[in-house]
Coordinates of C-alpha atoms and ligand atoms in Angstrom, one line a residue:
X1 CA 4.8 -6.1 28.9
X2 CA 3.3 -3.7 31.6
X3 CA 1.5 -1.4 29.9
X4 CA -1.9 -1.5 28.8
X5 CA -2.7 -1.7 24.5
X6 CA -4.6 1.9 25.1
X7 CA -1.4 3.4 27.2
X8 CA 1.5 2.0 25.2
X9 CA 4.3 3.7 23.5
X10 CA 6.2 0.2 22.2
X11 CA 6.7 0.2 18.5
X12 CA 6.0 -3.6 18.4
X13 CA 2.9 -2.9 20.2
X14 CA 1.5 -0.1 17.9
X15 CA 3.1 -2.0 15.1
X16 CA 0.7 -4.3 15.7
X17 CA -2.6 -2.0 16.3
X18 CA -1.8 -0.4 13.0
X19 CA -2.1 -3.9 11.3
X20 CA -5.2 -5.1 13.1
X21 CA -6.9 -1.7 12.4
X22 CA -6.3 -2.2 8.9
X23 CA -7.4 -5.9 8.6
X24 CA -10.6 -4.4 9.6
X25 CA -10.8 -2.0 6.9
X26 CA -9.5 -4.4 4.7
X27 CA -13.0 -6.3 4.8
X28 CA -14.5 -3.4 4.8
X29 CA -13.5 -2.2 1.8
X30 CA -13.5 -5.8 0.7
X31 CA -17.0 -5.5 1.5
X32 CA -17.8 -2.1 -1.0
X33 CA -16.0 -3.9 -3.7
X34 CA -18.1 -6.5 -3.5
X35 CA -21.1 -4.5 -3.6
X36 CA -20.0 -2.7 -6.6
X37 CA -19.4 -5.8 -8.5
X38 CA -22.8 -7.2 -7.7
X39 CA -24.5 -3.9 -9.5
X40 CA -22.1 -4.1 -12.2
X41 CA -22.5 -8.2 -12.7
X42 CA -24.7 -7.7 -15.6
X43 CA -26.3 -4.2 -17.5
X44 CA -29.2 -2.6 -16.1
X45 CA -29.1 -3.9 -12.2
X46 CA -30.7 -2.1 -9.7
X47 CA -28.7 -3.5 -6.9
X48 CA -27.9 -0.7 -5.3
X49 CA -29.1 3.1 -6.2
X50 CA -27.1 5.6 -8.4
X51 CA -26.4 7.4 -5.2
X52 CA -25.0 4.6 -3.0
X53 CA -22.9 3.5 -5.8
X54 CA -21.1 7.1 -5.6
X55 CA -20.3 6.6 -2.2
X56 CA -19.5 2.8 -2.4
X57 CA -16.7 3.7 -4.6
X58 CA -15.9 7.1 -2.5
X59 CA -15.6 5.0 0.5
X60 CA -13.8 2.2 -1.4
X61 CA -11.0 3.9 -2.5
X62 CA -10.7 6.4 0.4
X63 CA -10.7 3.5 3.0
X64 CA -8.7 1.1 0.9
X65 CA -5.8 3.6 0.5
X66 CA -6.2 5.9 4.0
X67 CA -6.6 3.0 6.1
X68 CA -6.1 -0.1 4.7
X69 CA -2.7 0.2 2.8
X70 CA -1.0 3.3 4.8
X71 CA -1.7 1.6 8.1
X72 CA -0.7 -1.8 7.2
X73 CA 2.6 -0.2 6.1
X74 CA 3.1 1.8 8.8
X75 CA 2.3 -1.0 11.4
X76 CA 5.0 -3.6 9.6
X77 CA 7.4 -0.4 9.5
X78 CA 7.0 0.4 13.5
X79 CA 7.1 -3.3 14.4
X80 CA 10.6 -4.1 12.3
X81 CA 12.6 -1.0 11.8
X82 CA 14.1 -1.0 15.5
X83 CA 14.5 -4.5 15.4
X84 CA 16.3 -4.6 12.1
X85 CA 18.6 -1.7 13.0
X86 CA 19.0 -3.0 16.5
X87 CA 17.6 -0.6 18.4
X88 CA 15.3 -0.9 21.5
X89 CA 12.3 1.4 20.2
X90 CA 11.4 4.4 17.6
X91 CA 13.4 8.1 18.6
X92 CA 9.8 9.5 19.5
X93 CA 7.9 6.5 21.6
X94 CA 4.5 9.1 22.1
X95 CA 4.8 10.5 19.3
X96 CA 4.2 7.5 17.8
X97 CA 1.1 6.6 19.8
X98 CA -0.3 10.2 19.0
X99 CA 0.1 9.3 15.6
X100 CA -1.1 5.8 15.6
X101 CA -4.5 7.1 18.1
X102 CA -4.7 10.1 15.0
X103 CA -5.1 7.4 12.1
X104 CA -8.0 5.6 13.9
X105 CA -9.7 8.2 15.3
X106 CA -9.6 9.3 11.4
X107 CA -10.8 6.0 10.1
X108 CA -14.0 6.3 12.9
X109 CA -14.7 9.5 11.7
X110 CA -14.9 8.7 7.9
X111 CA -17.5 6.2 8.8
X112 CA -19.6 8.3 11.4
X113 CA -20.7 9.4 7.7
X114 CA -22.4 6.4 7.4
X115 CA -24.3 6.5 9.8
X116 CA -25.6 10.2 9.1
X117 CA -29.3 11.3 7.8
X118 CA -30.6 8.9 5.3
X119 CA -29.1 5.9 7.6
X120 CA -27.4 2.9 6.9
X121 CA -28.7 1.3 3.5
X122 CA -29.0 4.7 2.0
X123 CA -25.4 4.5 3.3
X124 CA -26.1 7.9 5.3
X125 CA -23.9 11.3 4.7
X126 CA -21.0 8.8 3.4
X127 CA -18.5 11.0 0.8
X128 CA -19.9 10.6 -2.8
X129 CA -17.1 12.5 -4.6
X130 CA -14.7 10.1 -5.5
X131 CA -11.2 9.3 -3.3
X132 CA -9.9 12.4 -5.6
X133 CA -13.0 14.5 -4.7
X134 CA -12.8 17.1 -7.8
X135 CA -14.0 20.4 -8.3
X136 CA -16.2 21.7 -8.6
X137 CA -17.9 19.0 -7.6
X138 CA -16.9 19.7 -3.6
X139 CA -18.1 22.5 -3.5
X140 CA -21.4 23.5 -1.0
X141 CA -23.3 24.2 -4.9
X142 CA -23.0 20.0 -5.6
X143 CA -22.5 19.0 -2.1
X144 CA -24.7 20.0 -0.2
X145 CA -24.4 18.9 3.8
X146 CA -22.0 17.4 5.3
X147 CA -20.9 14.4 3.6
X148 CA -17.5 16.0 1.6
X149 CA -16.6 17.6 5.3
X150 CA -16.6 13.8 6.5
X151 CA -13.9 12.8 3.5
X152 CA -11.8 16.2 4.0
X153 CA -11.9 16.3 8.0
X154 CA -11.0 12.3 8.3
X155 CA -8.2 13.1 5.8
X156 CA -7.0 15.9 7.3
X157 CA -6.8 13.9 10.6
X158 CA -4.6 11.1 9.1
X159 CA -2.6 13.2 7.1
X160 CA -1.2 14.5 10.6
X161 CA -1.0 10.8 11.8
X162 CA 1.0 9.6 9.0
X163 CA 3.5 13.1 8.8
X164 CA 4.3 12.1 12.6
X165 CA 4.8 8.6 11.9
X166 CA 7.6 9.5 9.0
X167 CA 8.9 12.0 11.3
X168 CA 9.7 9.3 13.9
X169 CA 10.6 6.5 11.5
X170 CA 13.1 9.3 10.2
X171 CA 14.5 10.3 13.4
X172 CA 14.5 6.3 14.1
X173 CA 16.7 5.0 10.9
X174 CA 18.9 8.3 10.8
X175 CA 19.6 8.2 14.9
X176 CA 19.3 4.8 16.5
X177 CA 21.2 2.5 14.5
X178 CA 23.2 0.3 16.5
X179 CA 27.5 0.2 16.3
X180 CA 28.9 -0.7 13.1
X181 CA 25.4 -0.1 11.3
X182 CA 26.2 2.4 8.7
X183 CA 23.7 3.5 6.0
X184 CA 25.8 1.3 3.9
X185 CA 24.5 -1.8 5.9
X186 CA 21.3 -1.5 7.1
X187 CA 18.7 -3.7 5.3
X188 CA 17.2 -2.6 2.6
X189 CA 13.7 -2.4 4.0
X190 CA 15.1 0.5 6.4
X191 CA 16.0 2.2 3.3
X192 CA 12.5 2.1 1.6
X193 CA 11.0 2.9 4.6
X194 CA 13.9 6.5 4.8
X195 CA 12.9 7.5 1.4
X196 CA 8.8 6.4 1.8
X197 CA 8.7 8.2 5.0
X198 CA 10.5 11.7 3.3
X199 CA 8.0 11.2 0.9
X200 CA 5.2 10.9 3.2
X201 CA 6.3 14.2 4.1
X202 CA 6.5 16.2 0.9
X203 CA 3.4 14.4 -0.5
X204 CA 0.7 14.8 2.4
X205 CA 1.7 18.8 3.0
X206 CA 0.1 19.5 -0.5
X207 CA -2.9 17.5 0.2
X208 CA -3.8 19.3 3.5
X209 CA -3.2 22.3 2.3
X210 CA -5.5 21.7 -0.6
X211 CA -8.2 20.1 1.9
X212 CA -7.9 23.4 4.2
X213 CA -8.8 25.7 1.0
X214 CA -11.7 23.5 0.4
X215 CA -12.5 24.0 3.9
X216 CA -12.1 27.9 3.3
X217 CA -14.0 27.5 -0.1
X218 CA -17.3 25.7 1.6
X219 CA -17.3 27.7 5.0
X220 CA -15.5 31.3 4.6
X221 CA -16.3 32.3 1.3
X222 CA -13.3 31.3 -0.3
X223 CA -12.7 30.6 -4.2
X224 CA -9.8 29.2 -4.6
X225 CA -11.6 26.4 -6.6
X226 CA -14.2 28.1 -8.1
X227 CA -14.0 29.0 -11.4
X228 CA -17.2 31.1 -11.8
X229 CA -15.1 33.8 -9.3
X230 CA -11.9 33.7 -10.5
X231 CA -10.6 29.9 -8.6
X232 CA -9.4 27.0 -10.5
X233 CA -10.7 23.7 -10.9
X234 CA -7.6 22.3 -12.6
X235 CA -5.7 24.1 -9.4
X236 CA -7.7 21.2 -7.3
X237 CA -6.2 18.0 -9.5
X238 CA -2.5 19.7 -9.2
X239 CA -2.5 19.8 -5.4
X240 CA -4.0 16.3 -5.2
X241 CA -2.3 14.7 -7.7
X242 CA 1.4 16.1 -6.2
X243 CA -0.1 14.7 -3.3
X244 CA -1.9 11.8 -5.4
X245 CA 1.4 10.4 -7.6
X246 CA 3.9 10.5 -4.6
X247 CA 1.5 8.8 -2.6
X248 CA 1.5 5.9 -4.7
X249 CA 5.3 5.3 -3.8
X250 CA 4.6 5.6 -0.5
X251 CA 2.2 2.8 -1.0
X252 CA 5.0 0.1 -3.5
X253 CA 8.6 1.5 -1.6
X254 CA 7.4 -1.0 1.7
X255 CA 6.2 -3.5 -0.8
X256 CA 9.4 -3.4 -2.3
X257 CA 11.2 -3.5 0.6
X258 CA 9.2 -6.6 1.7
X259 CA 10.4 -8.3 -1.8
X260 CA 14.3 -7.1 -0.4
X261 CA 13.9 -8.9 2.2
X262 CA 11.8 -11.8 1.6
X263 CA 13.5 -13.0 -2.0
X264 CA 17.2 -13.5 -0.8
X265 CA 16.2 -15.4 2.4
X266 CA 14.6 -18.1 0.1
X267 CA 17.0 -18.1 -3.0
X268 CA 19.9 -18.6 0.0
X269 CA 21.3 -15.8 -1.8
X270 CA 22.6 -12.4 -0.7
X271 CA 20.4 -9.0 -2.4
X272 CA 22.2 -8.9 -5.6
X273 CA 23.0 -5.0 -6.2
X274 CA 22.7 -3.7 -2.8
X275 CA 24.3 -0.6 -3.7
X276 CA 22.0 -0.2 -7.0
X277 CA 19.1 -1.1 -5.4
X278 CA 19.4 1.6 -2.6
X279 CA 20.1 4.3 -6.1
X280 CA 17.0 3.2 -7.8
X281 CA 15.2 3.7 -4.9
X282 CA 16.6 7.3 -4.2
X283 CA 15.8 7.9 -8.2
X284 CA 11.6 6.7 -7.9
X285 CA 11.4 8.7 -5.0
X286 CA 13.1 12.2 -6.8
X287 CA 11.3 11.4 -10.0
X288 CA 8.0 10.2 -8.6
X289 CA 7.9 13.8 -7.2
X290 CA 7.5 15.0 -11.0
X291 CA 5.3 13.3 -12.6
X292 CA 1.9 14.3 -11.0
X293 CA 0.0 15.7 -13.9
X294 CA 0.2 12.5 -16.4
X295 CA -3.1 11.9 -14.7
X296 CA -4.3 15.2 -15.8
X297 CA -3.3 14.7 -19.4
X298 CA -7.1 15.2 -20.5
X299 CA -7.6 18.3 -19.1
X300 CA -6.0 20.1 -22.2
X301 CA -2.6 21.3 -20.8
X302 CA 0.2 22.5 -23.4
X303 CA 2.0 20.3 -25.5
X304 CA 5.3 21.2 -23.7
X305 CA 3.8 20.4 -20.1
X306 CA 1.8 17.5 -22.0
X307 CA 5.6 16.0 -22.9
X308 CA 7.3 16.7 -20.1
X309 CA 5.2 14.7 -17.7
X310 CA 5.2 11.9 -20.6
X311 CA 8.8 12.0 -20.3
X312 CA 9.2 11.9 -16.1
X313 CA 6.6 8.8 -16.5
X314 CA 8.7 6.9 -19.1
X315 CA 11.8 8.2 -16.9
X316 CA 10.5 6.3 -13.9
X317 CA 10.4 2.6 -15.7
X318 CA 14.2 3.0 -15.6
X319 CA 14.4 2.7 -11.7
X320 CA 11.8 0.3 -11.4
X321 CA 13.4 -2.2 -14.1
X322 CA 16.6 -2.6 -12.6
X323 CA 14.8 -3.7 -9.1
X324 CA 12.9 -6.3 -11.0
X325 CA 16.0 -7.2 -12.5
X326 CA 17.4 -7.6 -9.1
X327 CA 15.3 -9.6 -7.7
X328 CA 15.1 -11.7 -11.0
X329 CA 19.0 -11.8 -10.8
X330 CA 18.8 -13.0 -6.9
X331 CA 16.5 -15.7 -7.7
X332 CA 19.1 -16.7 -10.6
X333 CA 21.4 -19.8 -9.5
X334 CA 19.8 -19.3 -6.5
X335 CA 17.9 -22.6 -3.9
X336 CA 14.7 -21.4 -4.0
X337 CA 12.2 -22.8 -1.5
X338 CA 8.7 -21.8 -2.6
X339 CA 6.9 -21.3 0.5
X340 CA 3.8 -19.3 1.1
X341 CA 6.0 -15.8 1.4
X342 CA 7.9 -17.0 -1.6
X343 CA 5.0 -17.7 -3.8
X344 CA 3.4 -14.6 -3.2
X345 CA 6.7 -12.5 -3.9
X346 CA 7.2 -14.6 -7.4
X347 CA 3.3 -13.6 -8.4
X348 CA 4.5 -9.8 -7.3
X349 CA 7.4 -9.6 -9.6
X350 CA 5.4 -10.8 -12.9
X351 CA 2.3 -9.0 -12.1
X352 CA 4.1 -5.8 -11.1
X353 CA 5.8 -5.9 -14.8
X354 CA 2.9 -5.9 -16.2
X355 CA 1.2 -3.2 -14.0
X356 CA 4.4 -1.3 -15.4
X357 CA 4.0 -1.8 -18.8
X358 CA 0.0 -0.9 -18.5
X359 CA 1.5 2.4 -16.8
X360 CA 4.1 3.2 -19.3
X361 CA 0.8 2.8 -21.9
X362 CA -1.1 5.1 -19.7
X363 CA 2.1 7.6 -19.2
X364 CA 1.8 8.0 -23.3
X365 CA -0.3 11.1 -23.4
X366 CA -1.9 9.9 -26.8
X367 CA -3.5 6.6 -24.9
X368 CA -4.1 8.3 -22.2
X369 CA -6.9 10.5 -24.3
X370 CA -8.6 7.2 -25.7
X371 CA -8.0 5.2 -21.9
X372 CA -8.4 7.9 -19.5
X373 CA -11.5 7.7 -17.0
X374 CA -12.1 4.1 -18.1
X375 CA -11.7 0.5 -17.0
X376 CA -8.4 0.0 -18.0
X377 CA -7.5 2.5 -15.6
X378 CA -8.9 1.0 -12.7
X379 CA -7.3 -2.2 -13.9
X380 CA -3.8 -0.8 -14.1
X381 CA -4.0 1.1 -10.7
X382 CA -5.0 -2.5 -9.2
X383 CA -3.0 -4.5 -10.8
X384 CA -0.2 -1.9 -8.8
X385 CA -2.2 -2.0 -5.5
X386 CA -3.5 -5.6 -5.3
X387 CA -0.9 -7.5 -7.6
X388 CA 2.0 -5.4 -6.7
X389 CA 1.8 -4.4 -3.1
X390 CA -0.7 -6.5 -0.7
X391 CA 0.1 -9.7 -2.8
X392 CA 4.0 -8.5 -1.2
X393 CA 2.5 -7.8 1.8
X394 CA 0.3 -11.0 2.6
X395 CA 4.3 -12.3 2.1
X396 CA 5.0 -10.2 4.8
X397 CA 2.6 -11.6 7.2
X398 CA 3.7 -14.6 6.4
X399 CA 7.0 -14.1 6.5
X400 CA 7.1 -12.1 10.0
X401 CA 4.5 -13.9 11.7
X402 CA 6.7 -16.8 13.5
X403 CA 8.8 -13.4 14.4
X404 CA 5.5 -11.3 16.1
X405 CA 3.5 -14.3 17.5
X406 CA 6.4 -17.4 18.2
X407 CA 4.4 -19.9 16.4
X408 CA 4.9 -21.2 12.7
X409 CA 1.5 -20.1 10.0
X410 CA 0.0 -23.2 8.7
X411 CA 1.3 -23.8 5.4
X412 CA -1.3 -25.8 3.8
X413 CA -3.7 -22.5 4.3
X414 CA -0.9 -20.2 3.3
X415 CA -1.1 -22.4 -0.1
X416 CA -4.6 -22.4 0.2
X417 CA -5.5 -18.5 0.2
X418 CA -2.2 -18.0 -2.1
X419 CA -4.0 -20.5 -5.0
X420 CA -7.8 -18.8 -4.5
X421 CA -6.1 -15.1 -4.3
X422 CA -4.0 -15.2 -7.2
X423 CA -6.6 -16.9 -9.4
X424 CA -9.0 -14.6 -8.3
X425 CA -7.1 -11.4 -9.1
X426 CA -6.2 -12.6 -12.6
X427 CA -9.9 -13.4 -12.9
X428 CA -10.7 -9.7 -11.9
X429 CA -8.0 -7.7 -12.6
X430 CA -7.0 -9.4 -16.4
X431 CA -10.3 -9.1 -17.5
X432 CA -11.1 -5.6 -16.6
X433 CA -8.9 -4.5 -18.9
X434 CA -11.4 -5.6 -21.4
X435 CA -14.8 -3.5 -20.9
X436 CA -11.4 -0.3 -20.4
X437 CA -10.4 -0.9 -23.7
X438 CA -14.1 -0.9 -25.3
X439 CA -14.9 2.2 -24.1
X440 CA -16.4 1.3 -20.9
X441 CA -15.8 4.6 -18.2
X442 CA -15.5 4.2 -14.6
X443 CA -17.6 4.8 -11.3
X444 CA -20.6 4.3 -14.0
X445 CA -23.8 2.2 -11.8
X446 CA -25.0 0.6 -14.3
X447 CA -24.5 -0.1 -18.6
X448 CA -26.2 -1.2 -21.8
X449 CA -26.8 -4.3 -23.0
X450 CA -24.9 -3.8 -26.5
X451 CA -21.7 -2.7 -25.5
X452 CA -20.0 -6.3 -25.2
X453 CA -19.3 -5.1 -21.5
X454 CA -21.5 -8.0 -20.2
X455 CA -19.2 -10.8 -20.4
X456 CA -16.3 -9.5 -19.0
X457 CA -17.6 -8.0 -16.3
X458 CA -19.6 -11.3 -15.1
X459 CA -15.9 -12.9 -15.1
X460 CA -14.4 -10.0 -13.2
X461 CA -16.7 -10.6 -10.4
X462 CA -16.4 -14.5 -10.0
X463 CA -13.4 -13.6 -9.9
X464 CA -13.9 -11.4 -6.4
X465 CA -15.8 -14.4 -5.0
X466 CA -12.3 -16.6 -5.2
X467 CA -10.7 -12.9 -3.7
X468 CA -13.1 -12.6 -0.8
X469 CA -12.8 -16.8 0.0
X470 CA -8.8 -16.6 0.0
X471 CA -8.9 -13.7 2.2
X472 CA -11.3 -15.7 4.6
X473 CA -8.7 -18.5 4.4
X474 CA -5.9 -16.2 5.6
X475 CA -7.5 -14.7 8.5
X476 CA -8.6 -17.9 9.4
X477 CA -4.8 -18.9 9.3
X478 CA -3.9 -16.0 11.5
X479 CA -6.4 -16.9 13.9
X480 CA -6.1 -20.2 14.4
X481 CA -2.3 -20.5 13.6
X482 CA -1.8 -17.9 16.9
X483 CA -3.4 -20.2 18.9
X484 CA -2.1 -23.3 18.2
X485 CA 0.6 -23.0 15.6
X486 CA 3.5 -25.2 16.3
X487 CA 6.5 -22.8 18.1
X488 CA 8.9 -21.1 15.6
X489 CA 11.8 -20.4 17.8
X490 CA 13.9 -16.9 17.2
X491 CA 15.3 -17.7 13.0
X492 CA 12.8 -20.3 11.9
X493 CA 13.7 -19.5 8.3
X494 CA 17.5 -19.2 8.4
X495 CA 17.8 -15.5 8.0
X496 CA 20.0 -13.1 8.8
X497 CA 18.8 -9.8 9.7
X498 CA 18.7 -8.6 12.9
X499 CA 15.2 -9.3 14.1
X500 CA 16.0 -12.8 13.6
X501 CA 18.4 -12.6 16.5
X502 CA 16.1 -12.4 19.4
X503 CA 13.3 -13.8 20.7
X504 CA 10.1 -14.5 19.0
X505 CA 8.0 -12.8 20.3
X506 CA 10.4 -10.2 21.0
X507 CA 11.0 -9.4 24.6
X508 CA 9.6 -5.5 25.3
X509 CA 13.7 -3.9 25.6
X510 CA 13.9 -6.1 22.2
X511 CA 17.7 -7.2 22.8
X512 CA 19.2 -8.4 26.0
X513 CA 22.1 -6.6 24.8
X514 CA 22.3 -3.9 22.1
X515 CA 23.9 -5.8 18.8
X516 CA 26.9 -4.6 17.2
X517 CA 27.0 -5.8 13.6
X518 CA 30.0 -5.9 10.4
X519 CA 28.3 -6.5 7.3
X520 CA 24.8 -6.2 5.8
X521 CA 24.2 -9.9 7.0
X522 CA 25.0 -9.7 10.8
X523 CA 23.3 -13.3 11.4
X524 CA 25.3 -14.7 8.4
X525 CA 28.4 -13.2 10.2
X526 CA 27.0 -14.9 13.6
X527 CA 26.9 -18.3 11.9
X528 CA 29.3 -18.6 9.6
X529 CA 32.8 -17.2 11.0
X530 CA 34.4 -19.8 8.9
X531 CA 33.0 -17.1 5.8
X532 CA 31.7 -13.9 7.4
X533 CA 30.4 -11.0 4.8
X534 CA 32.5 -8.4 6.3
X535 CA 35.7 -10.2 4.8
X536 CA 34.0 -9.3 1.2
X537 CA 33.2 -5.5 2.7
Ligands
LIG601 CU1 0.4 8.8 -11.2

């Protein structure tokens, strides 16, 4: 590879910036979690101060989501969409790198905050709004200085990054898909990654233009969110949350593409419902684009609205069912080989049902009013975030890391962090449902003694400690397995997607010679011409 990590334009290259970029963040915002759960270990702990406790949790959310998740995403996307539809690189090669240098510059620049006035303990000029940053509460009357510019600006920034990256990933899957690929029979993380990227597109537009009327608002006078001169509040929470909802499916449509991909290989069984699965996804992305305001349901909006948005909630369990049914029905009959990637795709599929049926609770207006703003919130939204998608994406690294490095993980720490993570978000995330449902409200610092919130939140933060540990265990694994992991070879695991029919690593042009392929399982086709899928086509 001739050019330099700062100069490239190869999508395996930035592919792989993205994902370091966001490992970093990850401990980072590992790192503010852990903080908050030390102030919240008991009532009345003075860990931390009131004020860096607002922008612990500003900074934990805004990181975790803006850098952590979207980049991680967007660095597995750029590093196996060309290989999978056999294609040499992405349609726009500098584009891409503009975006990619976009996202980190945007990531520095939320945490120059840090390092603002007060300096680091008081956690400097760091956002203290929330990662949804109301208003009025933006506005120069509560936020003085510069510490909500910080959270807009660095937003703003991304949100460019990450328009540019769909744009290419787009142009990629649409343009560059090699002879005899049609839509029909691309894999099916090519088509999560179509419909995430369009929605990357129709979800971040709202969101910067909300941010550059805040801008307006704080620095020319503006009032579009000001409701002592005629703005709106409520008009704040319908641009972010139409920003806020979709975004969340751009978060799980990777994660379930990683699922697609991951649970066949190891039940030795073809995606059952290819055709369905591609519909359901089509369907979350057109209804996840109408259902913004069931997080609003507490702001006192008409019955009719209140309904409607209780309805395109419910509406959206539909789509979502029939891919866990898929991948339930994959597994069925099926020779399963529970390795690291496995196991953490079987703990996705139970622990996303349940983050469902928390959210169809939470989409029933009437719940919402006694759940809203509290615990069981933030239990529900992790239970999507860490159960559903990184628990699918740790099986991605582990899946595609004989693929991006040419040596096999070690498996015994792959167990290892799988055992620790898993018992440690069930220890966290279960049990915070608890202090939710008896009242307890979120982004509080501290609590009283007589609330029966004590107990469970003790056992929600052991629970980080096993978290944190099995995270150290995988990067460990990553390090050390890099360096002197035994060699994979190109198809370790049997597969039969294209990416598995080159090199690993991958040379820079990707394929000697550009594939041509007959069926959804090309490397199926390749080694069994006694059986080939195309016959069934
Ligand atoms: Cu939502």
């Amino acid at each position: 590879m001739t050019n330099s990590w700062v100069t490239t334009v190869d999508h395996k290259r930035l592919g792989l910036m993205y994902i370091g970029y966001a490992l970093v963040f990850l401990v980072i915002g590992g790192v503010e979690a852990a903080l908050m759960r030390i102030q919240l270990i008991a009532p009345h702990q003075t860990f931390v101060s009131p004020q860096v406790f607002n922008r612990l949790f500003t900074m934990h959310g805004t990181t975790m989501i803006f850098f952590v998740v979207m980049p991680l995403l967007f660095g597995f996307a750029n590093y196996l969409i060309p290989l999978m539809i056999g294609a040499r690189d992405t349609a726009f090669p500098r584009l891409n790198a503009l975006s990619f240098w976009l996202t980190a510059f945007a990531g520095l620049l939320l945490y120059f905050s840090v390092l603002g006035a007060s300096g680091l303990y008081g956690a400097g000029n760091a956002p203290d709004v929330g990662w949804f940053a109301y208003a009025p509460l933006t506005s120069t009357t509560f936020s003085r200085g510069h510490s909500t510019d910080f959270w807009t600006l660095s937003l703003l920034v991304s949100g460019i990054g990450s328009v540019g990256t769909a744009i290419n990933l787009i142009a990629t899957i649409l343009c560059l898909r090699c002879d005899g690929m049609t839509l029909g029979r691309m894999p099916l993380f090519a088509w999560l990654i179509l419909v995430m990227a369009a929605m990357v597109i129709l979800a971040v537009s709202p969101l910067t233009a909300a941010q550059l009327m805040l801008l307006i608002d704080r620095y020319l006078g503006g009032h579009f969110f000001d409701t002592q001169a005629g703005g709106s509040a409520t008009l704040w929470m319908h641009f972010f949350w139409i920003f806020g909802h979709p975004e969340v499916y751009v978060l799980v449509l990777p994660a379930f593409g990683f699922a697609s991909e991951i649970i066949p290989v190891f039940s030795r069984k073809a995606m059952f419902g290819y055709p369905v699965m591609v519909g359901a996804t089509v369907c979350i992305g057109f209804i996840g684009l109408s259902v913004w305001a069931h997080h609003m349901f507490t702001i006192g909006m008409t019955a009719q609205a209140n309904t409607f948005f209780v309805l395109s909630t419910m509406a959206i369990a539909v789509p979502t069912g029939i891919k866990i049914f898929n991948w339930l029905a994959t597994m069925w009959g099926g020779t399963i080989a529970f390795t690291t990637p496995m196991l953490f795709c079987t703990a996705f599929l139970f622990q996303f049902l349940v983050a469902g049926l928390t959210g169809i609770m939470l989409g029933a207006a009437p719940l919402d009013w006694q759940l809203g703003n509290s615990y069981f919130v933030v239990a529900h939204f992790h239970y999507v975030i860490v159960g559903g998608i990184l628990f699918t994406t740790f099986g991605a690294f582990y899946y595609w890391f004989p693929k991006a490095t040419g040596r096999m993980y070690s498996e015994a720490l792959g167990r290892l962090h799988f055992w620790l993570f898993v018992i440690g978000f069930h220890l966290t995330f279960d049990f915070m449902h608890m202090p939710g449902l008896l009242g307890m409200p979120r982004r509080i610092y501290t609590y009283e003694a007589d609330r029966g919130w004590a107990i469970w939140n003790l056992i929600v933060t052991i629970g980080v400690v096993f978290q944190a540990s099995g995270i150290l265990v995988f990067l460990a694994n990553l390090g050390w397995s890099y360096r002197r992991g035994t060699p994979a070879g190109s198809d370790p695991w049997d597969a039969w997607t294209l990416e598995w029919s080159t090199a690993s690593p991958p040379p820079d042009y990707n394929f000697a010679a550009l594939p041509a392929v007959r069926s959804r399982r090309p490397l199926w086709d390749l080694k069994h011409p006694e059986d080939p899928d195309w016959r069934y086509e």
